[in-house]
Amino acid sequence: MNTGIIILLAVAVIVYAGFAERALDRLRLSDKAALLFLVAMLLGGFLPDVPLGANFGINIGGGLIPLILVGYLFSKAESWEIGRTVLAIFIATAVAYGAMKILPLEPTYNLFIDPLYLIAIVAGLIAYLAGRSRRGAFIAGVMAIILSDLLAFVENSLMGVTASTVIGGAGFFDAVVISGFIALGLAEIFGETAERLAPFFGAKTRSEEGMDEDDKGKGREEEGNEGE
Amino acid sequence: MKVNKHINLLWLLGSTILCLTFLLLIPITADCSAEAVQGETILEFHDHCADSGYFIMKDVDDGSVIMMTARLIHVDDEYITGNNTHYIVERVEGNTAWARSLGDIDLSQPPDILGGIFKSGMLSQLTQAENRDFTIAVYHSHGAESYVPSDGTESIPEGGGILDVGEAFVEALEENGLEVKHSPETHVPHDAGAYNRSRRTVEELMQDNANVFFDVHRDAVPAEEYKAVVDDDQIVQIQFVVGRQNQNVEVNRQFAESLKNATDKLYPDLIKGIFMARGSYNQDITPLALLLEVGTHENTREGAEESVALFADAVNYYFAGPEAQRAQEAVGGTALRTILWVILIALLATGLYLIISTGGIEEARAKISHFFQKEFAEFKGRRRGDSGNDE
């Protein structure tokens, strides 16, 4: 049983059982839409890749569907959130691409975790810390890997080396999907834990401060347009 | 609000610096405890340990050399030698890993893991052992790797000599009547993202019905380390690498051990050993996956090609020989145990998530209870009208 399938099953169970209500609300996704995206990612991974040029293409489940989800989440984001998320994408991409260059070639050199997950964790961590939103974390987690792949493609082209690049080519097993979900998971765990611990340290919670980016837009919709 | 913006900007800046620091400057404490490397950064460590040499595993009792590898050795890594002596690494000092012998193991007696409970159609389904419905996939995560004496250099980004070794392996497997798929992708640039890129190749090969995967590499240690004499002929040896950081590790290991046992019967000494190393090497995707180190950059490519041709005979013997069913059943039993563990871990992770997201055990319990009551009611058709109001 591979990592992608484990994540898929765990997320599907959590969503189906209604345990991810708050997280999905913050992503502004319904249970049904979330399950639809999960199924589309899984099945899309088994469809043929879409060619986008010589030695370049995109996998439907591992690349196209996550990109559509990213587009949807962007469309639901507030204008002030978009700028910050875009910045997070660039920083996460730079770190992810830099990590691929800096980290030693062989996974045996890793400190405690395989580079596949380390890069995803770093991208997710930056994305969440930068935007402090679930939406931003997922978007940046996915985009950091996609843009790193594009940079690798450009690098090969500049060096005159012929090598195939298929964005999200491993479907649900791909680093794109794994990174997106790890980033979202980190955001959820960090966000929730920070919220729960805040009162113990005498601090106001982010929602009390009006800083919860995920809820901010929703609050505006419900309570009328209150400026930042 | 301006204050908030500044706080967020500082937060963003701080987090980025934190992550970069984590990647660049964190001291290597990964079991390199010798003075020579203590406190080095990743970059310094990489220069020191990898580029300038290789790692040596020694017996902690008598100081004899067990093996050499270009892969970093960590505490708790394991090694099974060509003679089937099992070692576990106790400590690492600089480029030397000290390992203790756990005794000899009998690879011809694969453990009967589940006591025969599941030895039926389920296991056959898992390993597809009954109908010889195997398709072997050969690919190269580091397709630029080359053999200096034959290729003139140790790395060719356009496609190294390792691709030729893969091709020789494929031809020999096909001559044995096995169905084989070969990916000539190089997965360059030659960096830490190579295994992410080869992951896509594995998935493509899986779609092509491949179910046994060999990621063919070469090592980077002195040539003598991979030389052996078989029937008066000098050959280049092959080492199996099993990734310890993947949930299929027990199955991969069982596969490696039983395949080594089969190879030993045909060509003793062809397999140098089995290295259980840190990393996953995409072996989390499928259980019947192995990384092969076919010689080193200092061996000749022609020698490596001859060795993989011999190994192809052993692969055929393993998957279609007289003991194929028994060996593969053991692998299948381990696979089932792995799946049970994974389900248990997934349930624990879901429970943990629920506690964090709801804010406490009581709340989590209430939510689970609500879910089952709702599902049970819907199952019995009592609350059809209420289902839209539950949330």
Coordinates of C-alpha atoms in Angstrom, one line a residue:
Chain A
M1 CA 0.0 0.0 0.0
N2 CA 1.6 3.2 -1.1
T3 CA 1.8 6.6 0.6
G4 CA -0.6 8.3 -1.9
I5 CA -3.3 5.7 -1.4
I6 CA -2.9 5.9 2.4
I7 CA -3.3 9.7 2.3
L8 CA -6.3 9.3 0.0
L9 CA -8.0 6.8 2.2
A10 CA -7.4 8.8 5.4
V11 CA -8.6 12.0 3.8
A12 CA -11.6 10.3 2.2
V13 CA -12.6 8.7 5.6
I14 CA -12.2 12.0 7.4
V15 CA -14.2 13.9 4.8
Y16 CA -16.9 11.3 4.4
A17 CA -17.4 11.0 8.2
G18 CA -17.8 14.7 8.4
F19 CA -14.8 15.1 10.7
A20 CA -13.2 17.7 8.4
E21 CA -16.2 20.1 8.6
R22 CA -14.2 23.1 9.9
A23 CA -11.3 22.5 7.6
L24 CA -13.5 22.2 4.5
D25 CA -15.5 25.3 5.6
R26 CA -12.3 27.2 5.7
L27 CA -11.4 25.9 2.3
R28 CA -14.9 26.8 1.2
L29 CA -15.5 23.3 -0.1
S30 CA -18.5 21.2 0.5
D31 CA -18.1 17.5 1.6
K32 CA -19.3 16.4 -1.8
A33 CA -17.0 18.7 -3.7
A34 CA -14.0 17.6 -1.7
L35 CA -14.8 13.9 -2.3
L36 CA -15.3 14.7 -6.0
F37 CA -11.9 16.2 -6.2
L38 CA -10.3 13.2 -4.4
V39 CA -12.0 10.8 -6.7
A40 CA -11.0 12.9 -9.7
M41 CA -7.3 12.9 -8.6
L42 CA -7.4 9.2 -8.1
L43 CA -9.0 8.3 -11.4
G44 CA -7.3 11.0 -13.3
G45 CA -4.0 9.5 -12.4
F46 CA -4.8 6.5 -14.5
L47 CA -5.7 8.5 -17.6
P48 CA -3.1 9.2 -20.3
D49 CA -1.0 12.3 -19.7
V50 CA -1.9 15.5 -21.6
P51 CA 1.0 16.5 -23.9
L52 CA 1.8 20.2 -23.7
G53 CA 4.9 20.2 -26.0
A54 CA 8.0 18.2 -26.8
N55 CA 9.0 16.1 -23.7
F56 CA 6.5 18.1 -21.6
G57 CA 3.1 17.2 -20.4
I58 CA 0.7 17.1 -17.5
N59 CA -1.0 14.3 -15.7
I60 CA -4.7 14.7 -15.2
G61 CA -5.0 13.4 -11.6
G62 CA -1.6 14.5 -10.3
G63 CA -1.4 17.9 -12.1
L64 CA -4.5 19.1 -13.8
I65 CA -7.0 18.4 -11.1
P66 CA -4.8 19.9 -8.3
L67 CA -4.3 23.0 -10.5
I68 CA -8.1 23.3 -11.0
L69 CA -8.5 23.0 -7.2
V70 CA -5.8 25.6 -6.7
G71 CA -7.7 27.9 -9.2
Y72 CA -11.0 27.3 -7.3
L73 CA -9.4 28.1 -4.0
F74 CA -7.8 31.3 -5.5
S75 CA -11.2 32.3 -6.8
K76 CA -12.6 32.1 -3.3
A77 CA -9.7 34.0 -1.7
E78 CA -9.9 37.6 -0.7
S79 CA -7.9 40.2 -2.6
W80 CA -5.5 40.8 0.3
E81 CA -5.0 37.0 0.7
I82 CA -4.1 36.5 -3.0
G83 CA -1.0 38.7 -2.8
R84 CA 0.3 37.0 0.3
T85 CA -0.4 33.5 -1.1
V86 CA 1.4 34.4 -4.3
L87 CA 4.4 35.5 -2.3
A88 CA 4.2 32.3 -0.3
I89 CA 4.2 30.3 -3.6
F90 CA 7.4 32.0 -4.8
I91 CA 9.2 31.6 -1.5
A92 CA 8.1 28.0 -1.1
T93 CA 9.1 27.3 -4.7
A94 CA 12.5 28.9 -4.2
V95 CA 13.1 26.8 -1.0
A96 CA 11.8 23.6 -2.6
Y97 CA 13.9 24.0 -5.7
G98 CA 16.9 25.1 -3.6
A99 CA 16.4 22.1 -1.3
M100 CA 16.6 19.8 -4.3
K101 CA 20.0 21.4 -5.2
I102 CA 21.3 21.7 -1.6
L103 CA 20.2 18.4 -0.2
P104 CA 22.5 15.5 -1.1
L105 CA 21.5 13.3 -4.0
E106 CA 20.9 10.1 -2.1
P107 CA 18.0 9.8 0.4
T108 CA 20.5 8.0 2.8
Y109 CA 21.8 11.5 3.6
N110 CA 18.5 12.7 5.0
L111 CA 18.3 13.8 8.6
F112 CA 15.2 12.0 9.6
I113 CA 12.8 11.8 6.7
D114 CA 12.8 11.0 3.0
P115 CA 13.4 14.1 0.8
L116 CA 10.0 13.5 -0.8
Y117 CA 8.3 14.4 2.5
L118 CA 10.9 16.8 3.7
I119 CA 10.5 19.1 0.7
A120 CA 6.7 18.9 1.0
I121 CA 6.9 19.7 4.8
V122 CA 9.2 22.7 4.2
A123 CA 7.0 24.0 1.4
G124 CA 3.8 23.5 3.5
L125 CA 5.4 25.1 6.6
I126 CA 6.5 28.2 4.7
A127 CA 3.1 28.4 2.9
Y128 CA 1.2 28.2 6.2
L129 CA 3.5 30.5 8.2
A130 CA 3.4 33.1 5.4
G131 CA -0.3 33.1 4.8
R132 CA -1.5 31.4 8.0
S133 CA -4.4 30.0 6.0
R134 CA -5.4 26.5 4.9
R135 CA -6.2 27.7 1.5
G136 CA -2.8 29.4 1.2
A137 CA -1.0 26.3 2.5
F138 CA -2.6 23.9 0.0
I139 CA -2.1 26.3 -2.9
A140 CA 1.6 26.9 -2.1
G141 CA 2.3 23.3 -1.3
V142 CA 1.0 22.2 -4.7
M143 CA 2.4 25.1 -6.7
A144 CA 5.9 24.8 -5.1
I145 CA 6.4 21.3 -6.5
I146 CA 4.8 22.2 -9.9
L147 CA 7.0 25.3 -10.3
S148 CA 10.1 23.4 -9.1
D149 CA 9.4 20.9 -11.9
L150 CA 9.1 23.7 -14.4
L151 CA 12.4 25.1 -13.2
A152 CA 14.0 21.7 -13.6
F153 CA 12.6 21.6 -17.2
V154 CA 14.0 25.0 -17.9
E155 CA 17.3 23.9 -16.4
N156 CA 17.5 20.9 -18.7
S157 CA 16.5 23.0 -21.7
L158 CA 19.2 25.5 -21.0
M159 CA 21.8 22.7 -20.7
G160 CA 20.6 21.2 -23.9
V161 CA 19.6 18.0 -22.2
T162 CA 16.6 16.1 -23.4
A163 CA 14.5 14.8 -20.5
S164 CA 10.8 14.3 -20.1
T165 CA 8.8 16.4 -17.6
V166 CA 5.3 15.4 -16.7
I167 CA 3.7 17.6 -14.1
G168 CA 2.1 15.4 -11.4
G169 CA 3.1 12.4 -13.6
A170 CA 2.7 9.9 -10.7
G171 CA -1.0 10.8 -10.3
F172 CA -2.1 10.4 -6.7
F173 CA 1.4 9.1 -5.8
D174 CA 3.0 12.3 -7.0
A175 CA 4.9 14.8 -4.8
V176 CA 2.5 17.5 -6.1
V177 CA -0.5 15.8 -4.4
I178 CA 1.5 14.6 -1.3
S179 CA 2.9 18.1 -0.8
G180 CA -0.5 19.7 -1.1
F181 CA -2.1 17.5 1.5
I182 CA 0.9 17.6 3.9
A183 CA 0.8 21.4 3.7
L184 CA -2.9 21.4 4.4
G185 CA -2.5 18.9 7.2
L186 CA 0.3 21.0 8.8
A187 CA -1.9 24.1 8.5
E188 CA -4.8 22.3 10.1
I189 CA -2.7 20.8 13.0
F190 CA -0.6 24.0 13.6
G191 CA -3.6 26.2 13.2
E192 CA -5.9 24.2 15.5
T193 CA -3.2 23.6 18.1
A194 CA -2.2 27.2 18.2
E195 CA -5.8 28.2 18.6
R196 CA -6.3 25.7 21.4
L197 CA -3.1 26.7 23.2
A198 CA -3.4 30.5 22.9
P199 CA -5.7 30.9 25.9
F200 CA -3.3 29.0 28.1
F201 CA -0.6 31.6 27.4
G202 CA -2.9 34.5 27.9
A203 CA -2.9 35.3 24.2
K204 CA -5.9 36.1 22.1
T205 CA -6.8 33.6 19.5
R206 CA -6.3 34.6 15.9
S207 CA -10.0 34.7 15.3
E208 CA -10.4 36.9 18.3
E209 CA -7.8 39.2 16.9
G210 CA -9.5 39.0 13.5
M211 CA -6.3 37.5 12.0
D212 CA -7.6 34.1 11.0
E213 CA -7.2 34.4 7.2
D214 CA -9.5 31.5 6.5
D215 CA -12.3 32.9 8.5
K216 CA -11.8 36.5 7.7
G217 CA -13.5 36.5 4.3
K218 CA -16.3 34.3 5.6
G219 CA -16.9 36.7 8.5
R220 CA -17.1 39.5 6.1
E221 CA -19.7 37.8 4.0
E222 CA -21.7 37.1 7.1
E223 CA -21.3 40.3 9.0
G224 CA -21.0 42.9 6.3
N225 CA -17.9 44.4 4.8
E226 CA -15.6 45.2 7.7
G227 CA -12.2 46.5 6.6
E228 CA -8.9 45.1 7.8
Chain B
M1 CA -4.1 47.4 10.6
K2 CA -0.7 48.6 9.4
V3 CA 0.8 46.9 12.5
N4 CA -0.8 43.7 11.5
K5 CA 0.7 43.9 8.1
H6 CA 4.1 44.5 9.5
I7 CA 3.7 41.6 11.9
N8 CA 2.7 39.3 9.0
L9 CA 5.6 40.5 6.9
L10 CA 8.0 39.8 9.8
W11 CA 6.3 36.5 10.3
L12 CA 6.8 35.6 6.7
L13 CA 10.4 36.7 6.7
G14 CA 11.1 34.9 9.9
S15 CA 9.5 31.6 8.7
T16 CA 11.5 31.7 5.5
I17 CA 14.8 32.3 7.3
L18 CA 13.8 29.5 9.7
C19 CA 13.3 27.0 6.9
L20 CA 16.4 28.0 5.1
T21 CA 18.4 27.7 8.3
F22 CA 16.9 24.3 8.9
L23 CA 18.0 23.2 5.5
L24 CA 21.4 24.8 5.3
L25 CA 22.8 25.3 8.7
I26 CA 21.4 22.6 10.9
P27 CA 24.4 20.6 12.2
I28 CA 24.7 17.1 11.1
T29 CA 23.9 15.0 14.1
A30 CA 22.8 12.1 12.0
D31 CA 25.0 9.6 13.7
C32 CA 28.2 11.2 12.6
S33 CA 29.7 11.6 16.0
A34 CA 33.4 11.7 15.2
E35 CA 35.3 14.9 15.9
A36 CA 36.1 15.2 12.2
V37 CA 32.5 15.8 11.2
Q38 CA 30.8 17.0 14.4
G39 CA 29.0 20.3 14.0
E40 CA 29.4 20.4 10.2
T41 CA 26.6 21.8 8.1
I42 CA 24.9 19.8 5.4
L43 CA 27.1 21.4 2.7
E44 CA 30.3 20.9 4.6
F45 CA 29.3 17.4 5.6
H46 CA 28.4 16.5 2.0
D47 CA 31.7 17.8 0.8
H48 CA 33.6 16.0 3.5
C49 CA 31.9 12.7 3.5
A50 CA 30.4 12.1 0.1
D51 CA 32.5 13.9 -2.5
S52 CA 35.8 13.0 -1.0
G53 CA 35.1 9.3 -0.3
Y54 CA 32.8 6.6 0.8
F55 CA 31.6 4.9 3.9
I56 CA 33.0 1.7 5.4
M57 CA 31.0 -0.7 7.6
K58 CA 33.3 -2.6 10.0
D59 CA 32.6 -5.5 12.5
V60 CA 32.6 -4.1 16.0
D61 CA 34.1 -7.3 17.4
D62 CA 37.2 -7.8 15.2
G63 CA 37.4 -4.6 13.1
S64 CA 37.1 -6.4 9.8
V65 CA 35.6 -4.6 6.8
I66 CA 32.1 -5.8 6.1
M67 CA 31.3 -3.6 3.1
M68 CA 31.9 -0.1 1.5
T69 CA 29.2 2.1 0.0
A70 CA 28.8 5.6 -1.3
R71 CA 25.5 5.8 0.7
L72 CA 25.7 7.3 4.1
I73 CA 25.4 4.7 6.8
H74 CA 23.3 5.4 9.9
V75 CA 22.7 3.7 13.3
D76 CA 20.2 0.9 12.9
D77 CA 20.9 0.3 9.2
E78 CA 21.3 -3.4 8.6
Y79 CA 23.3 -5.4 6.2
I80 CA 23.2 -9.0 5.1
T81 CA 26.5 -10.1 3.6
G82 CA 26.9 -12.4 0.6
N83 CA 27.4 -15.2 3.1
N84 CA 24.2 -14.3 4.9
T85 CA 25.7 -12.9 8.0
H86 CA 23.3 -10.3 9.4
Y87 CA 24.7 -7.1 10.9
I88 CA 23.2 -4.1 12.5
V89 CA 24.9 -0.7 12.8
E90 CA 25.6 0.3 16.4
R91 CA 27.5 3.5 15.9
V92 CA 29.0 5.7 13.2
E93 CA 32.3 7.6 13.5
G94 CA 33.0 9.8 10.6
N95 CA 33.1 7.6 7.5
T96 CA 33.2 4.3 9.5
A97 CA 30.1 2.5 10.7
W98 CA 30.5 -0.1 13.4
A99 CA 28.1 -3.0 13.1
R100 CA 27.4 -6.0 15.3
S101 CA 26.8 -9.4 14.0
L102 CA 23.4 -10.9 14.7
G103 CA 24.5 -14.2 13.4
D104 CA 23.9 -16.1 10.2
I105 CA 20.4 -16.2 8.7
D106 CA 19.0 -19.0 6.6
L107 CA 17.4 -17.3 3.6
S108 CA 16.1 -20.6 2.3
Q109 CA 13.6 -20.7 5.2
P110 CA 11.4 -17.7 4.8
P111 CA 9.4 -17.0 8.0
D112 CA 5.9 -18.3 8.0
I113 CA 4.6 -15.0 9.1
L114 CA 0.9 -15.6 9.5
G115 CA 1.0 -19.3 10.2
G116 CA -0.8 -20.2 7.0
I117 CA -4.0 -18.4 7.9
F118 CA -4.0 -16.4 4.8
K119 CA -2.2 -18.8 2.5
S120 CA -4.9 -19.1 0.0
G121 CA -6.3 -17.1 -2.8
M122 CA -5.6 -13.8 -1.0
L123 CA -1.9 -14.3 -1.1
S124 CA -1.9 -15.4 -4.6
Q125 CA -3.8 -12.3 -5.5
L126 CA -1.3 -10.2 -3.7
T127 CA 1.7 -11.6 -5.4
Q128 CA 0.0 -13.0 -8.5
A129 CA 2.1 -16.0 -8.0
E130 CA -0.1 -18.7 -9.5
N131 CA -0.3 -17.7 -13.1
R132 CA 3.2 -16.3 -13.7
D133 CA 1.5 -13.0 -14.6
F134 CA 4.6 -10.9 -13.8
T135 CA 5.8 -8.0 -15.8
I136 CA 9.2 -6.7 -14.8
A137 CA 9.9 -3.0 -15.0
V138 CA 13.5 -1.7 -15.3
Y139 CA 14.2 2.0 -14.8
H140 CA 16.9 4.3 -13.6
S141 CA 16.4 7.1 -11.0
H142 CA 19.9 8.3 -11.8
G143 CA 20.1 7.7 -15.5
A144 CA 23.2 9.8 -15.9
E145 CA 25.4 7.3 -13.9
S146 CA 28.2 5.9 -15.9
Y147 CA 31.2 3.6 -15.7
V148 CA 34.5 5.5 -16.0
P149 CA 36.7 2.8 -17.7
S150 CA 34.1 2.3 -20.5
D151 CA 32.2 5.6 -20.7
G152 CA 35.1 8.0 -19.9
T153 CA 33.2 9.8 -17.2
E154 CA 31.1 9.0 -14.1
S155 CA 28.1 11.0 -15.2
I156 CA 26.5 11.8 -18.6
P157 CA 23.3 13.9 -18.3
E158 CA 22.1 12.9 -21.7
G159 CA 22.1 9.3 -20.7
G160 CA 24.8 7.3 -18.9
G161 CA 26.2 3.8 -19.3
I162 CA 23.7 2.7 -16.7
L163 CA 21.0 2.8 -19.4
D164 CA 23.1 0.3 -21.4
V165 CA 23.3 -2.0 -18.4
G166 CA 19.5 -1.7 -18.0
E167 CA 19.1 -2.6 -21.7
A168 CA 21.3 -5.7 -21.2
F169 CA 19.3 -6.7 -18.2
V170 CA 16.0 -6.3 -20.2
E171 CA 17.3 -8.3 -23.1
A172 CA 18.4 -11.2 -20.8
L173 CA 15.1 -11.2 -19.0
E174 CA 13.2 -11.3 -22.4
E175 CA 15.4 -14.2 -23.5
N176 CA 14.3 -16.0 -20.4
G177 CA 10.7 -15.5 -21.6
L178 CA 9.7 -12.8 -19.1
E179 CA 7.7 -9.8 -20.0
V180 CA 9.7 -6.6 -19.4
K181 CA 9.2 -2.8 -19.7
H182 CA 12.3 -0.5 -19.8
S183 CA 12.2 3.2 -19.2
P184 CA 15.3 5.0 -20.6
E185 CA 14.4 8.2 -18.7
T186 CA 17.4 9.8 -17.1
H187 CA 15.4 11.9 -14.5
V188 CA 18.0 14.7 -14.7
P189 CA 18.9 17.1 -13.3
H190 CA 21.0 14.9 -11.1
D191 CA 19.8 16.3 -7.8
A192 CA 17.7 15.4 -4.7
G193 CA 14.5 15.7 -6.8
A194 CA 15.5 12.7 -9.0
Y195 CA 13.5 10.2 -7.0
N196 CA 10.4 12.5 -7.2
R197 CA 10.8 12.5 -10.9
S198 CA 11.4 8.7 -11.2
R199 CA 8.3 8.2 -9.1
R200 CA 6.4 9.3 -12.2
T201 CA 8.2 6.7 -14.2
V202 CA 7.2 4.0 -11.7
E203 CA 3.6 5.1 -12.0
E204 CA 3.7 5.0 -15.8
L205 CA 5.2 1.6 -15.7
M206 CA 2.5 0.4 -13.3
Q207 CA -0.1 1.6 -15.7
D208 CA 1.7 -0.5 -18.3
N209 CA 0.9 -3.5 -16.0
A210 CA 4.4 -3.8 -14.5
N211 CA 4.3 -5.3 -11.0
V212 CA 8.0 -6.0 -10.2
F213 CA 10.4 -3.0 -10.2
F214 CA 14.1 -2.8 -10.5
D215 CA 15.7 0.6 -10.1
V216 CA 19.2 0.0 -11.6
H217 CA 22.1 2.1 -10.3
R218 CA 25.8 1.8 -9.8
D219 CA 27.8 2.5 -6.6
A220 CA 30.7 4.9 -6.2
V221 CA 33.4 3.0 -4.3
P222 CA 36.7 1.3 -5.4
A223 CA 36.1 -1.3 -8.1
E224 CA 37.5 -4.1 -5.9
E225 CA 34.6 -3.8 -3.5
Y226 CA 32.3 -5.2 -6.2
K227 CA 34.6 -7.8 -7.7
A228 CA 34.2 -11.6 -7.1
V229 CA 35.2 -14.8 -8.7
V230 CA 32.5 -17.2 -9.9
D231 CA 33.6 -20.4 -11.7
D232 CA 37.1 -19.0 -12.2
D233 CA 35.7 -15.9 -13.9
Q234 CA 35.9 -12.5 -12.3
I235 CA 32.5 -10.9 -12.1
V236 CA 31.0 -7.5 -11.1
Q237 CA 28.8 -8.0 -8.1
I238 CA 25.3 -6.6 -7.5
Q239 CA 24.0 -5.2 -4.2
F240 CA 20.3 -4.9 -3.2
V241 CA 19.2 -1.8 -1.4
V242 CA 16.0 -1.8 0.6
G243 CA 14.7 1.6 1.9
R244 CA 14.0 1.5 5.6
Q245 CA 11.8 4.6 5.5
N246 CA 8.8 3.2 3.7
Q247 CA 5.8 1.3 5.0
N248 CA 6.5 -1.6 2.6
V249 CA 10.0 -2.2 4.1
E250 CA 9.1 -5.7 5.5
V251 CA 7.8 -6.8 2.2
N252 CA 10.7 -5.3 0.2
R253 CA 13.1 -7.0 2.6
Q254 CA 11.4 -10.3 2.3
F255 CA 11.5 -10.0 -1.5
A256 CA 15.2 -9.1 -1.4
E257 CA 16.1 -12.0 0.9
S258 CA 14.1 -14.6 -1.1
L259 CA 15.5 -13.3 -4.4
K260 CA 19.0 -13.4 -3.0
N261 CA 18.4 -17.0 -1.9
A262 CA 17.3 -17.9 -5.4
T263 CA 20.3 -16.1 -7.0
D264 CA 22.7 -17.8 -4.6
K265 CA 21.6 -21.2 -5.9
L266 CA 22.4 -20.3 -9.5
Y267 CA 25.3 -18.0 -9.1
P268 CA 26.9 -17.9 -5.6
D269 CA 28.6 -14.6 -4.9
L270 CA 26.8 -12.7 -7.6
I271 CA 24.9 -10.9 -5.0
K272 CA 27.2 -8.9 -2.8
G273 CA 24.7 -8.3 0.0
I274 CA 21.4 -6.6 1.0
F275 CA 21.7 -3.1 2.5
M276 CA 18.7 -1.9 4.5
A277 CA 19.4 1.9 4.3
R278 CA 17.7 5.1 5.3
G279 CA 15.3 6.4 2.6
S280 CA 12.4 5.1 0.6
Y281 CA 13.6 4.9 -3.0
N282 CA 10.0 4.9 -4.1
Q283 CA 9.6 1.4 -2.6
D284 CA 6.5 2.7 -0.8
I285 CA 4.7 2.6 -4.1
T286 CA 4.8 -1.1 -4.6
P287 CA 6.1 -4.0 -2.5
L288 CA 8.0 -5.9 -5.2
A289 CA 10.6 -3.2 -5.7
L290 CA 14.3 -3.3 -5.3
L291 CA 17.2 -0.9 -6.0
L292 CA 20.2 -2.6 -7.6
E293 CA 23.7 -1.4 -7.4
V294 CA 25.5 -3.0 -10.3
G295 CA 29.1 -2.5 -9.6
T296 CA 30.7 0.9 -9.2
H297 CA 31.8 3.7 -11.4
E298 CA 35.3 2.1 -11.5
N299 CA 34.1 -1.2 -12.9
T300 CA 33.7 -1.6 -16.6
R301 CA 30.2 -1.2 -18.1
E302 CA 30.7 -4.5 -20.0
G303 CA 31.3 -6.3 -16.7
A304 CA 28.2 -4.8 -15.3
E305 CA 26.2 -5.9 -18.4
E306 CA 27.5 -9.5 -18.0
S307 CA 26.4 -9.5 -14.4
V308 CA 22.9 -8.3 -15.0
A309 CA 22.5 -11.0 -17.7
L310 CA 23.3 -13.6 -15.0
F311 CA 21.0 -12.0 -12.6
A312 CA 18.2 -12.1 -15.2
D313 CA 18.5 -16.0 -15.0
A314 CA 18.0 -15.8 -11.3
V315 CA 15.0 -13.5 -11.6
N316 CA 13.4 -16.0 -14.0
Y317 CA 14.3 -18.8 -11.6
Y318 CA 12.7 -16.8 -8.7
F319 CA 9.5 -16.0 -10.5
A320 CA 9.1 -19.3 -12.5
G321 CA 11.3 -21.8 -10.7
P322 CA 10.4 -24.7 -8.5
E323 CA 10.3 -22.8 -5.3
A324 CA 8.7 -19.7 -6.7
Q325 CA 5.3 -20.3 -5.1
R326 CA 6.7 -20.8 -1.6
A327 CA 9.0 -17.7 -1.6
Q328 CA 6.3 -15.5 -3.0
E329 CA 3.8 -16.7 -0.4
A330 CA 6.2 -15.5 2.3
V331 CA 6.3 -12.1 0.6
G332 CA 2.6 -12.0 0.4
G333 CA 2.2 -12.9 4.1
T334 CA 4.4 -9.9 4.9
A335 CA 2.4 -7.7 2.6
L336 CA -0.8 -8.5 4.5
R337 CA 0.8 -7.8 7.8
T338 CA 2.0 -4.5 6.5
I339 CA -1.5 -3.6 5.3
L340 CA -2.9 -4.3 8.7
W341 CA -0.3 -2.1 10.3
V342 CA -1.0 0.7 7.8
I343 CA -4.7 0.5 8.5
L344 CA -4.1 0.7 12.3
I345 CA -1.8 3.7 11.9
A346 CA -4.3 5.4 9.6
L347 CA -7.0 4.9 12.2
L348 CA -4.7 6.3 14.9
A349 CA -3.9 9.3 12.8
T350 CA -7.6 10.0 12.0
G351 CA -8.3 9.8 15.8
L352 CA -5.5 12.2 16.6
Y353 CA -6.7 14.6 13.9
L354 CA -10.2 14.4 15.3
I355 CA -9.1 15.2 18.8
I356 CA -7.0 18.2 17.6
S357 CA -9.8 19.5 15.3
T358 CA -12.6 19.2 17.8
G359 CA -10.6 20.3 20.8
G360 CA -10.8 17.3 23.1
I361 CA -11.5 13.6 23.6
E362 CA -15.1 14.1 24.7
E363 CA -15.9 16.3 21.7
A364 CA -14.2 13.7 19.4
R365 CA -16.2 10.9 21.0
A366 CA -19.4 12.9 20.5
K367 CA -18.6 13.5 16.9
I368 CA -17.8 9.8 16.2
S369 CA -21.0 8.8 18.1
H370 CA -23.0 11.3 16.0
F371 CA -21.5 9.9 12.8
F372 CA -22.4 6.3 13.7
Q373 CA -25.8 7.1 14.9
K374 CA -26.5 9.0 11.7
E375 CA -25.1 6.3 9.5
F376 CA -26.8 3.5 11.4
A377 CA -30.1 5.4 11.2
E378 CA -29.7 6.0 7.5
F379 CA -28.8 2.4 7.0
K380 CA -32.0 1.3 8.6
G381 CA -33.9 3.9 6.6
R382 CA -35.3 5.6 9.7
R383 CA -34.0 9.0 9.2
R384 CA -34.2 9.5 5.5
G385 CA -36.0 12.8 5.9
D386 CA -33.5 14.1 8.5
S387 CA -30.4 13.5 6.5
G388 CA -30.3 16.9 5.0
N389 CA -30.5 18.6 8.4
D390 CA -27.7 16.7 10.2
E391 CA -25.0 19.3 9.5

